[in-house]
Amino acid sequence: MSGAYPKLLSPITLSGITLPNRVLMGSMHTGLEDKVADFPRLAAYFAERARGGVGLIVTGGFAPNIEGWLSPFGSRLATRRAAGEHRLITDAVHREGGRIALQILHAGRYGYHPLSVAPSRIRSPITPFTPRALSAAGVERQIRAFVRCATLAREAGYDGVEVMGSEGYFINEFLAVHTNKRDDRWGGPYERRMQLPVEIVGRIREAVGPDFIVIYRISLLDLVPDGQDWSEVSQLARAIEGAGASMLNSGIGWHEARIPTIATSVPRAAFSWVTRKLKAEVALPVCTSNRINTPELAEAVLAAGDADLVSMARPLLADPDFVRKAAAGRSASINTCIACNQACLDHVFSQQLASCLVNPRACHETEILLRPAAAARRIAVVGAGPAGLAAATTLAERGHAVTLFESAAAIGGQFNLAKRIPGKEEFEETLRYFGERLRETGVTLRLGTVATARDLAAAGFDDVVLATGVTPRDPRIPGQDHPSVMGYIEAITGARAVGPRVAIVGAGGIGFDVAELLAHDGPSTALDREAWLREWGVGDPAQARGGVAGLRPRPAPPAREVYLLQRKPGKPGAGLGKTTGWIHRTALKMKRVEMIGGVRYERIDDAGLHIAIGDERRTLAVDSVVLCTGQEPRRELEAPLRAAGLRVHLVGGADVASELDAKRAIRQATLLAAGL
Ligand code: NAP
Ligand code: SF4
């Protein structure tokens, strides 16, 4: 199993347990961990990934006690009875030949409940609850809870545990003076602040014996003021090695840090250089993480000597068969994670079950079953945007004879616009994947073909899936026929030149994208690690404490003077993704984009765009006005097809255009195709 990825697919032994390859499925909370009733689904989700060949799975975080809960009644492993319930999960993974470790996560002051505890009584900026400062006896109780959780994990059949020491959770809070103001044996100089994880790992090793994997997730870059500097991180790494850990995994950035660490605009492998620094400090195997999403990249990172293993969480959500496809030389057919966060982390942070935008089966393995069709039908799919592509490939996979019609010269629909936005280059990967899937599943593709109702009826299809997408909404602003006015498609494709001063009407997803594109000059920083680190003010922790102290963001100057407008009162961007909205808003602020809410559009003329904000009237003296005012469904084929007696199904924007996003389009199309 070496082929094109000799390093990635080579075995490694941790504490006497040999893993078949260097792919670690990183911990990610899905929401299925919280209730035992959901364990069968969690087991199916992990089993599918084990079958796909991943070297070692790490579960989402389980608290060692109630004080360490992430949220009230959230995932916890603290009793023998609970350990028995985990057997379902570990057995399912082992039956597929996989290995699985349980992550022990004590949320500390990030706990979203009134019982949270921390080294000091300091509330985090992202939770409403002020934690209780632990007494010395209280600290001892937490250590014992960690150790008990690890022994219960062993009893439950896990192959190991990961002790979560990063991301600003409980252990990390002891390490940084930012949150640890204690003066007892757990606070003060670093030697004392770091004693907590060293005790935890040492006592876990003592309790579980030598033949059990103990991973410590170490915070390499805290990305907060008063975070750890490199001499402290390396001192801790060596002490953890001495305490008996099997491996160190990389953690980057506290949750409260205002620097993106995994969003799609973060360059691929943006932080593997920090794991490389760690590797130089210890003899233990080290694992790198963050924005590594293809086997080629993972191999390159290992070949460069940055790490011994690669952690991928979201890429395994996107494609459970990532490793198996890589090993079979079919990397082009991997459904690549585009780092959008839209269905995974955005869901988790809004108390919904995680899934994946490009793979709606993720965490729904027991419900969305792609069984062979009872009887093969002839099905036409009209429109090769995300919805049409998902429908066509799923239908064909199930054995239907599918013809996909697309009026443009290429597949992709609105994704062809998205991929042109700086920081959204990953969207191209989804088009590559679907292109490959169309070939693999045998869909007949008719590009550059306008499908008419008459042709479709004459061709004798049994069903027609209309995935004809959207058309831009007309905002009816007086003067919008002025030569300065254009639609977003013209602005994004470059079909029309945009002047140095520009007003964007509409601040939805597309308005923000257009602002990003027009404010930006030169190559995308998502493709240039050094430029990106400079842009966000991230540096070497050997020089800057926490990777940020004394540094300030140094973005390139804006390419244009940009105004981004909406009629709704309040700051634009409130409806953007839960975990990424702040990044888009910050990026535009860095480009000095003026974002204005509560606007009435009065008219457009030679002087520019005239607006009113309450009683105030303002003329934005702009050279260009770009309309990004939402969408209307395109479904003019529906009525004639129905009149001709065909079965018609609407998916994606053709069904409902308002606040259309690819997540809904792909999910709806997949569900439809799974049931036809
Ligand atoms: P949207 O999110 O619905 O936003 C439309 C914007 O236009 C809103 O800001 C709305 O705000 C304004 N608007 C609506 N009707 C208007 C009117 N009659 N006159 C003036 N302004 C009006 O739609 P979108 O920006 O087109 O994005 C659609 C979805 O596609 C997003 O949710 C996103 O998930 C996804 N997306 C797609 C792409 C892509 O490239 N295809 C890119 C990014 C995001 P007010 O009503 O307050 O003015
Ligand atoms: Fe990746 Fe987006 Fe899927 Fe999350 S939802 S796993 S970020 S593609």
XYZ file of C-alpha atoms and ligand atoms in Angstrom:
732
model
C 0.000 0.000 0.000
C 2.728 2.517 -0.837
C 2.301 3.612 -4.509
C 2.414 7.351 -5.072
C 2.382 8.178 -1.370
C 5.193 6.103 0.121
C 5.500 8.120 3.343
C 1.809 8.676 3.957
C 0.953 5.033 3.421
C 3.803 3.553 5.433
C 3.057 1.969 8.818
C 4.044 3.437 12.153
C 4.063 1.878 15.611
C 2.847 3.812 18.648
C 3.177 2.186 22.079
C 3.320 -1.256 20.514
C 0.282 -0.693 18.264
C 1.055 -0.644 14.550
C -1.031 1.690 12.421
C -1.139 0.852 8.687
C -0.530 4.449 7.567
C 0.147 7.990 8.753
C -3.390 9.345 8.395
C -4.950 10.338 11.692
C -8.627 11.242 11.569
C -8.491 14.290 13.798
C -10.967 14.887 16.576
C -14.114 16.701 15.603
C -17.249 17.062 17.634
C -20.213 15.973 15.506
C -23.053 16.224 18.023
C -23.559 12.429 17.924
C -21.328 12.045 20.999
C -23.752 13.768 23.357
C -26.527 11.148 23.593
C -26.087 7.393 23.963
C -29.146 7.006 21.731
C -27.009 8.414 18.894
C -24.120 5.970 19.420
C -25.334 3.564 16.693
C -25.083 6.442 14.218
C -21.697 7.472 15.594
C -20.509 3.873 15.269
C -21.683 3.721 11.631
C -19.934 7.033 10.900
C -16.614 5.829 12.337
C -16.947 2.327 10.859
C -17.291 3.811 7.370
C -14.042 5.765 7.906
C -12.266 2.691 9.311
C -13.385 0.725 6.231
C -11.936 3.567 4.143
C -8.505 2.756 5.564
C -7.723 5.646 7.950
C -4.764 4.780 10.211
C -6.175 5.990 13.515
C -9.470 7.657 14.353
C -9.732 10.127 17.234
C -13.271 10.683 18.533
C -14.823 14.057 19.260
C -14.080 15.317 22.754
C -15.490 13.555 25.827
C -15.362 15.409 29.136
C -13.808 13.540 32.063
C -16.363 15.002 34.491
C -19.312 17.384 34.679
C -17.136 20.417 35.386
C -15.333 19.714 32.107
C -18.510 19.590 30.009
C -18.513 21.561 26.789
C -22.235 22.099 27.228
C -24.824 20.881 29.736
C -25.357 17.112 29.470
C -22.805 16.976 26.652
C -20.454 14.087 25.913
C -18.752 12.677 28.993
C -17.022 9.434 29.951
C -16.878 9.090 33.708
C -18.549 5.806 34.689
C -18.153 2.087 33.988
C -21.687 1.993 32.697
C -20.849 4.695 30.143
C -17.722 2.761 29.164
C -19.914 -0.251 28.402
C -22.007 1.889 26.069
C -18.888 2.849 24.083
C -18.305 -0.815 23.143
C -20.710 -0.340 20.251
C -18.328 2.244 18.775
C -15.028 0.491 19.399
C -16.359 -2.876 18.190
C -17.710 -1.319 14.995
C -14.305 0.216 14.214
C -12.337 -2.920 15.103
C -14.630 -5.100 12.967
C -13.503 -2.972 9.992
C -9.865 -3.414 10.953
C -9.525 0.153 12.232
C -8.070 1.718 15.360
C -9.725 4.370 17.500
C -8.672 6.657 20.355
C -10.966 8.651 22.608
C -10.281 12.349 23.022
C -10.472 13.567 26.606
C -11.527 17.186 26.477
C -12.007 19.274 29.577
C -13.552 22.521 28.382
C -12.357 24.672 31.300
C -13.598 28.234 30.941
C -14.942 27.450 27.445
C -17.617 25.291 29.100
C -21.001 26.681 28.131
C -22.588 26.089 31.533
C -22.524 27.528 35.055
C -20.405 24.708 36.551
C -17.272 25.482 34.530
C -13.904 25.665 36.282
C -10.523 27.160 35.376
C -7.153 28.007 36.933
C -8.377 31.545 37.613
C -11.733 33.276 37.648
C -11.458 34.846 34.200
C -14.361 34.665 31.762
C -13.565 33.941 28.140
C -14.715 36.415 25.491
C -16.720 33.650 23.779
C -18.794 32.304 26.698
C -21.290 34.022 29.000
C -20.280 31.994 32.100
C -17.521 33.016 34.493
C -15.634 29.897 35.619
C -14.956 29.031 39.241
C -11.247 29.178 40.157
C -10.182 25.731 41.364
C -8.689 25.136 44.780
C -5.568 22.937 44.954
C -7.824 20.020 45.916
C -10.041 20.876 42.963
C -7.077 20.652 40.577
C -6.232 17.249 42.006
C -9.846 16.130 41.407
C -9.601 17.145 37.741
C -6.366 15.172 37.308
C -7.995 12.095 38.812
C -10.957 12.550 36.454
C -8.599 12.599 33.438
C -6.907 9.403 34.608
C -10.197 7.645 35.312
C -11.521 8.680 31.900
C -8.428 7.147 30.248
C -8.777 3.859 32.137
C -12.486 3.746 31.269
C -11.562 4.350 27.617
C -9.263 1.354 27.773
C -12.041 -0.712 29.347
C -14.373 0.437 26.572
C -12.032 -1.041 23.979
C -10.347 2.109 22.706
C -6.789 1.754 21.433
C -5.741 4.978 23.072
C -6.665 8.436 24.253
C -5.844 11.936 23.130
C -5.424 14.437 25.945
C -6.653 17.775 24.632
C -4.049 20.300 25.718
C -4.620 23.027 23.138
C -7.212 25.351 21.617
C -7.584 27.329 24.853
C -9.332 24.581 26.816
C -8.702 23.696 30.479
C -5.111 22.419 30.233
C -4.057 25.223 27.872
C -5.505 27.718 30.365
C -3.020 26.545 33.008
C -0.124 26.990 30.587
C -0.629 30.629 29.644
C -0.344 33.577 32.024
C -3.206 34.999 29.983
C -5.564 32.787 32.032
C -3.428 31.447 34.895
C -2.930 33.996 37.682
C -2.389 31.392 40.423
C 0.475 31.502 42.878
C 0.246 27.947 44.216
C 2.057 24.905 42.798
C -0.033 25.144 39.587
C 0.754 28.773 38.789
C 3.609 31.264 38.669
C 6.727 30.322 36.686
C 6.315 28.092 33.628
C 7.787 25.040 35.406
C 4.762 25.187 37.713
C 2.140 26.169 35.101
C 3.107 23.175 32.966
C 2.884 20.680 35.821
C -0.819 20.008 35.176
C -0.456 18.322 31.746
C 2.746 16.579 32.821
C 0.946 15.080 35.853
C -2.063 14.118 33.756
C -0.031 12.349 31.065
C 2.314 10.683 33.582
C -0.503 9.351 35.730
C -2.504 8.202 32.701
C 0.493 6.236 31.437
C 0.946 4.667 34.860
C -2.730 3.677 34.967
C -3.151 2.320 31.425
C 0.158 0.487 31.039
C 2.631 0.591 28.173
C 0.567 -0.903 25.322
C -1.981 1.892 24.942
C -1.672 5.009 22.760
C -1.516 8.265 24.707
C -1.535 11.305 22.429
C -0.999 14.765 23.841
C -2.383 17.623 21.739
C 0.053 20.420 22.378
C -0.660 24.078 21.666
C 2.176 25.152 19.383
C 0.815 28.607 18.686
C -1.678 30.036 21.153
C -2.348 33.079 18.939
C -3.453 35.104 21.980
C -1.564 37.793 23.853
C 0.328 36.330 26.801
C 0.314 32.937 25.137
C 3.303 30.596 25.405
C 6.619 31.355 23.773
C 8.675 28.718 22.007
C 11.058 27.982 24.871
C 8.009 27.133 26.986
C 6.357 24.993 24.317
C 9.557 23.020 23.748
C 10.088 22.578 27.496
C 6.574 21.216 27.813
C 7.013 18.907 24.797
C 10.107 17.330 26.340
C 8.400 16.930 29.712
C 5.362 15.295 28.100
C 7.674 12.950 26.237
C 9.320 12.074 29.557
C 5.895 11.510 31.130
C 5.198 8.685 28.680
C 3.147 10.067 25.774
C 3.165 8.018 22.563
C 2.839 10.964 20.218
C 2.366 14.727 20.116
C -0.408 16.192 17.990
C -0.391 19.848 16.913
C -2.857 22.425 18.183
C -3.012 25.865 16.611
C -4.823 28.861 18.077
C -7.263 29.283 20.934
C -10.934 29.437 20.038
C -10.995 33.076 21.096
C -8.032 33.987 18.839
C -8.956 36.442 16.130
C -6.783 34.808 13.514
C -8.298 32.210 11.209
C -6.663 28.794 11.457
C -8.740 26.423 9.329
C -10.990 28.540 7.087
C -10.762 28.141 3.331
C -8.816 31.411 3.021
C -6.024 29.945 5.199
C -3.280 28.560 2.930
C -2.930 24.804 2.754
C -0.573 23.391 5.401
C -0.248 26.942 6.748
C 1.148 25.742 10.073
C 3.222 22.654 9.278
C 6.349 24.799 9.829
C 5.483 24.965 13.529
C 5.167 21.167 13.785
C 8.570 21.003 12.108
C 9.976 23.116 14.942
C 8.413 20.693 17.424
C 9.870 17.682 15.638
C 13.337 19.086 16.244
C 12.693 19.157 20.010
C 11.564 15.571 20.683
C 12.229 11.998 19.610
C 8.519 11.144 19.781
C 6.455 10.933 16.596
C 4.687 14.228 15.921
C 1.515 14.833 13.972
C 0.716 18.004 12.055
C -2.693 19.451 11.249
C -4.683 22.366 9.799
C -5.635 22.785 6.165
C -4.107 19.602 4.813
C -6.728 18.168 2.505
C -5.147 16.080 -0.256
C -2.893 13.014 -0.214
C -0.379 14.874 -2.394
C -0.059 17.642 0.165
C 0.053 15.223 3.104
C 2.819 13.273 1.378
C 4.755 16.478 0.630
C 4.514 17.592 4.276
C 5.830 14.224 5.488
C 8.507 14.068 2.788
C 9.717 17.544 3.786
C 10.241 16.200 7.302
C 7.697 18.510 8.923
C 5.933 15.654 10.766
C 5.547 11.880 11.131
C 1.759 11.782 10.766
C -0.910 14.056 9.336
C -4.174 14.794 11.090
C -7.205 15.397 8.900
C -10.642 15.837 10.408
C -12.852 17.591 7.865
C -11.290 15.818 4.838
C -12.460 12.512 6.331
C -15.931 13.966 6.788
C -15.912 14.942 3.123
C -14.692 11.545 1.934
C -14.636 8.458 4.158
C -12.642 6.630 1.461
C -9.825 9.201 1.309
C -7.084 6.689 2.178
C -8.446 3.795 0.131
C -8.754 5.997 -2.972
C -5.234 7.390 -2.475
C -3.822 3.893 -2.075
C -5.588 2.750 -5.248
C -4.106 5.665 -7.233
C -7.547 7.284 -7.505
C -6.773 10.542 -5.770
C -8.695 12.499 -8.464
C -11.909 10.877 -7.268
C -11.461 12.032 -3.657
C -14.247 14.376 -2.587
C -12.009 17.124 -1.260
C -12.889 19.188 1.797
C -13.071 22.830 0.654
C -12.689 24.137 4.221
C -15.975 26.066 4.033
C -17.102 25.037 7.568
C -20.689 25.477 6.401
C -22.061 22.067 7.362
C -19.499 20.914 9.933
C -18.301 23.556 12.401
C -21.068 26.060 11.649
C -23.538 23.326 12.587
C -21.692 22.256 15.719
C -21.431 25.841 16.968
C -25.156 26.328 16.469
C -26.119 23.084 18.270
C -26.926 21.182 15.074
C -25.562 17.836 14.010
C -22.387 18.156 11.928
C -22.379 17.069 8.318
C -20.507 18.105 5.200
C -21.430 20.465 2.391
C -19.849 18.254 -0.272
C -20.898 14.987 1.375
C -24.347 15.213 2.972
C -24.096 11.547 4.048
C -21.500 12.496 6.692
C -23.056 11.721 10.098
C -26.172 10.517 8.270
C -24.742 7.169 7.157
C -27.629 5.205 8.617
C -30.306 7.369 6.972
C -29.019 8.265 3.504
C -28.509 4.874 1.914
C -27.395 4.682 -1.687
C -28.909 1.320 -2.602
C -29.082 0.089 -6.213
C -32.290 1.341 -7.845
C -35.158 -1.183 -7.893
C -35.673 -0.481 -11.607
C -33.341 1.542 -13.798
C -35.008 4.612 -15.290
C -33.959 7.094 -17.977
C -33.486 10.386 -16.187
C -32.560 13.829 -17.512
C -30.888 16.297 -15.190
C -30.936 19.871 -16.439
C -28.194 22.153 -15.094
C -24.703 21.114 -14.014
C -24.285 23.343 -10.971
C -23.710 21.735 -7.553
C -27.326 20.499 -7.311
C -27.395 19.016 -10.802
C -23.994 17.378 -10.364
C -24.972 15.805 -7.047
C -28.279 14.567 -8.474
C -26.778 13.176 -11.691
C -23.876 11.305 -10.079
C -25.975 9.880 -7.240
C -28.677 8.691 -9.648
C -26.120 7.109 -11.967
C -24.304 5.471 -9.059
C -27.579 3.780 -8.155
C -27.943 2.383 -11.675
C -30.175 4.857 -13.487
C -29.330 5.954 -17.043
C -28.639 9.661 -16.621
C -28.118 12.440 -19.152
C -26.927 15.762 -17.751
C -27.648 18.883 -19.841
C -25.693 22.092 -19.318
C -26.033 25.193 -21.474
C -22.554 26.489 -20.575
C -19.321 25.041 -21.921
C -18.286 23.666 -18.512
C -19.857 22.086 -15.451
C -20.017 23.976 -12.168
C -22.669 26.721 -12.302
C -22.153 29.276 -9.527
C -19.067 27.389 -8.267
C -17.295 28.746 -11.338
C -17.828 32.208 -9.866
C -16.971 31.208 -6.305
C -13.590 29.757 -7.296
C -12.515 33.138 -8.723
C -12.799 34.843 -5.328
C -9.428 35.197 -3.548
C -9.461 32.689 -0.697
C -12.065 30.429 -2.328
C -9.746 28.623 -4.729
C -10.670 25.308 -3.069
C -14.077 25.352 -4.793
C -12.279 24.196 -7.938
C -11.639 20.868 -6.172
C -15.357 20.129 -6.001
C -15.625 20.645 -9.743
C -12.643 18.336 -10.321
C -14.293 15.717 -8.108
C -17.649 15.912 -9.851
C -15.951 15.823 -13.267
C -14.312 12.566 -12.237
C -17.509 11.187 -10.701
C -19.461 11.903 -13.897
C -16.958 9.730 -15.780
C -16.862 6.996 -13.127
C -20.626 6.713 -12.830
C -21.200 6.849 -16.607
C -23.373 9.962 -16.785
C -23.868 11.175 -20.361
C -22.827 14.818 -20.292
C -24.200 17.267 -22.860
C -22.314 20.524 -22.433
C -23.253 23.627 -24.432
C -26.760 22.224 -24.830
C -29.893 24.161 -24.043
C -32.443 21.519 -23.127
C -35.946 22.465 -24.293
C -39.163 20.964 -22.971
C -39.938 19.648 -26.440
C -36.575 17.876 -26.804
C -36.798 16.371 -23.320
C -40.333 15.118 -23.904
C -39.406 13.708 -27.317
C -36.362 11.880 -25.906
C -38.632 9.765 -23.728
C -37.105 10.374 -20.301
C -38.979 8.881 -17.354
C -38.053 11.744 -15.016
C -36.542 15.205 -15.352
C -34.606 16.788 -12.506
C -34.570 20.555 -12.916
C -31.401 21.982 -11.422
C -31.483 25.107 -13.553
C -30.333 27.352 -10.726
C -30.970 31.020 -10.310
C -31.080 34.298 -12.066
C -30.019 37.571 -10.375
C -32.841 39.546 -8.732
C -33.709 42.932 -10.229
C -33.603 45.507 -7.404
C -35.398 48.207 -9.473
C -33.259 51.112 -8.336
C -33.970 54.315 -10.298
C -31.137 54.906 -12.761
C -29.839 51.330 -12.696
C -29.540 51.424 -16.485
C -26.650 53.904 -16.007
C -23.436 52.674 -17.684
C -21.678 52.459 -14.308
C -24.043 49.657 -13.169
C -23.321 45.952 -13.659
C -24.359 42.570 -12.291
C -22.138 40.480 -10.040
C -21.485 37.930 -12.776
C -19.938 40.602 -15.004
C -17.880 41.931 -12.092
C -16.602 38.491 -11.044
C -15.833 37.181 -14.515
C -14.189 40.444 -15.529
C -16.635 40.817 -18.451
C -16.986 44.477 -17.395
C -14.195 46.659 -16.024
C -14.732 47.952 -12.492
C -13.486 51.473 -11.650
C -11.310 52.535 -8.700
C -14.338 53.513 -6.553
C -17.147 51.006 -6.321
C -20.429 50.554 -4.454
C -21.756 47.028 -3.933
C -25.524 46.874 -3.536
C -26.469 43.889 -1.360
C -24.289 42.370 1.356
C -25.225 38.681 1.274
C -22.712 35.923 0.554
C -22.135 37.184 -2.952
C -21.849 40.861 -1.964
C -19.102 39.907 0.489
C -17.363 37.795 -2.145
C -17.454 40.628 -4.665
C -16.091 43.055 -2.052
C -13.233 40.641 -1.317
C -12.448 40.298 -5.026
C -12.571 44.016 -5.807
C -10.625 45.155 -2.742
C -7.876 42.698 -3.526
C -4.964 43.108 -5.886
C -2.364 40.585 -7.003
C -2.167 36.894 -6.133
C -4.426 35.483 -3.435
C -2.768 35.230 -0.020
C -4.471 31.828 0.335
C -1.839 30.627 -2.133
C 1.117 32.305 -0.434
C 1.825 31.211 3.145
C 4.336 33.960 3.954
C 2.069 36.716 2.599
C -0.867 35.292 4.551
C 1.093 35.126 7.837
C 2.154 38.745 7.286
C -1.390 39.795 6.427
C -2.769 38.413 9.719
C 0.247 39.272 11.910
C 1.419 35.762 12.773
C 5.080 35.064 13.483
C 7.530 32.575 14.874
C 6.734 31.918 18.564
C 10.487 31.945 19.178
C 10.354 35.677 18.493
C 6.732 36.564 19.289
C 4.990 35.141 22.379
C 1.930 33.129 21.308
C 2.957 33.788 17.692
C 1.350 37.233 17.852
C 2.851 39.421 20.600
C 4.246 42.664 19.200
C 3.056 41.835 15.685
C 0.286 43.603 13.841
C -1.589 42.591 10.702
C 0.099 43.947 7.595
C -2.415 43.517 4.764
C -1.573 44.692 1.261
C -3.206 48.058 0.494
C -6.731 47.856 -0.970
C -7.015 47.770 -4.730
C -10.089 50.019 -4.688
C -12.274 52.196 -2.520
C -15.187 49.854 -1.801
C -18.606 50.431 -0.187
C -20.713 47.407 0.793
C -24.367 48.221 1.405
C -27.568 46.630 2.659
C -31.058 47.871 3.479
C -31.368 45.926 6.739
C -30.311 47.942 9.764
C -27.155 46.868 11.568
C -23.735 45.710 10.474
C -23.576 43.784 7.196
C -22.477 40.170 7.488
C -24.732 39.085 10.360
C -26.113 36.244 8.220
C -22.730 34.838 7.205
C -21.395 31.529 8.571
C -21.162 31.216 12.352
C -17.463 30.321 12.333
C -16.368 32.292 9.265
C -18.475 35.474 9.219
C -16.015 37.277 11.498
C -13.153 36.369 9.160
C -14.917 37.891 6.140
C -15.802 41.030 8.098
C -12.251 41.381 9.472
C -10.687 40.784 6.046
C -12.835 43.534 4.515
C -12.073 45.903 7.405
C -8.383 45.300 6.780
C -9.050 46.402 3.194
C -10.832 49.514 4.534
C -14.148 48.514 2.925
C -16.895 50.750 4.286
C -19.830 48.523 5.321
C -23.124 50.368 5.754
C -26.480 48.968 6.894
C -29.925 50.578 7.001
C -29.490 52.093 3.527
C -32.233 53.234 1.126
C -31.186 53.372 -2.499
C -32.488 56.615 -4.050
C -30.955 56.708 -7.538
C -27.858 56.185 -9.630
C -26.563 58.888 -11.983
C -23.342 60.518 -13.197
C -22.583 61.712 -9.647
C -22.667 58.133 -8.315
C -25.042 56.252 -6.012
C -27.409 58.371 -3.934
C -28.431 56.755 -0.670
C -30.308 57.685 2.482
C -29.493 56.395 5.944
C -32.301 57.472 8.260
C -32.619 61.242 7.698
C -29.093 61.562 6.326
C -28.568 61.715 2.564
C -25.267 60.731 1.042
C -23.868 60.512 -2.455
C -21.241 57.847 -2.921
C -19.099 59.231 -5.731
C -18.314 55.904 -7.336
C -17.272 54.861 -10.822
C -19.040 51.480 -10.647
C -22.083 49.998 -8.949
C -22.293 46.195 -8.670
C -25.704 44.629 -7.998
C -25.592 41.649 -5.619
C -29.222 41.714 -4.600
C -30.017 38.026 -4.349
C -31.562 35.536 -6.710
C -34.804 34.324 -8.265
C -35.394 30.672 -9.239
C -35.028 29.674 -12.886
C -37.624 27.062 -13.668
C -39.331 28.069 -16.888
C -39.128 24.444 -18.084
C -41.308 23.144 -15.266
C -44.772 23.988 -16.609
C -44.253 22.737 -20.198
C -42.601 19.531 -18.967
C -45.469 18.808 -16.621
C -47.922 19.644 -19.408
C -46.100 17.055 -21.557
C -46.741 14.478 -18.836
C -43.169 14.137 -17.502
C -42.342 13.625 -13.847
C -40.475 16.793 -12.818
C -38.360 17.304 -9.694
C -36.978 20.701 -8.650
C -33.704 20.940 -6.725
C -31.353 23.700 -5.533
C -31.936 27.302 -6.575
C -34.532 26.260 -9.154
C -36.628 25.143 -6.195
C -35.979 27.855 -3.603
C -33.572 30.667 -4.459
C -33.695 32.758 -1.303
C -30.431 32.562 0.609
C -29.490 29.714 -1.646
C -26.321 27.966 -0.697
C -24.539 24.950 -2.060
C -25.083 23.040 1.195
C -28.833 23.014 0.742
C -28.551 22.413 -3.018
C -26.260 19.372 -2.726
C -28.157 17.873 0.192
C -31.542 18.276 -1.443
C -30.280 16.804 -4.714
C -28.613 13.855 -2.971
C -31.725 13.056 -0.933
C -33.898 13.199 -4.024
C -31.507 10.999 -5.986
C -31.220 8.493 -3.138
C -34.984 8.009 -3.222
C -35.802 7.823 -6.961
P -28.466 36.748 -0.276
O -27.580 36.173 0.742
O -29.916 36.498 -0.229
O -28.204 38.320 -0.237
C -28.890 39.220 -1.040
C -28.566 40.641 -0.597
O -29.276 41.542 -1.404
C -28.951 40.933 0.817
O -27.874 41.643 1.410
C -30.196 41.771 0.727
O -30.093 42.639 1.815
C -30.063 42.437 -0.636
N -31.324 42.576 -1.355
C -32.304 41.654 -1.519
N -33.297 42.160 -2.287
C -32.946 43.398 -2.620
C -33.561 44.420 -3.391
N -34.739 44.218 -3.969
N -32.920 45.592 -3.510
C -31.733 45.799 -2.913
N -31.100 44.884 -2.171
C -31.704 43.687 -2.024
O -28.019 36.343 -1.715
P -26.581 36.227 -2.357
O -25.627 37.242 -1.867
O -26.908 36.252 -3.800
O -26.039 34.851 -1.881
C -26.813 33.716 -2.006
C -26.179 32.575 -1.238
O -25.256 31.981 -2.085
C -25.465 32.973 0.013
O -26.261 32.773 1.150
C -24.263 32.095 0.019
O -24.408 31.007 0.872
C -24.149 31.591 -1.370
N -22.992 32.159 -1.989
C -22.833 31.950 -3.269
C -21.736 32.444 -3.863
C -21.491 32.261 -5.299
O -20.453 32.609 -5.792
N -22.427 31.740 -6.033
C -20.827 33.184 -3.176
C -21.033 33.408 -1.874
C -22.121 32.886 -1.292
P -31.130 43.790 2.138
O -32.464 43.203 1.791
O -30.938 44.079 3.589
O -30.727 44.937 1.306
Fe -14.995 20.478 4.639
Fe -17.002 22.210 4.197
Fe -17.434 19.575 4.399
Fe -16.785 20.973 6.562
S -18.629 21.222 5.343
S -15.976 18.997 5.964
S -15.328 22.391 5.705
S -16.267 20.627 2.809
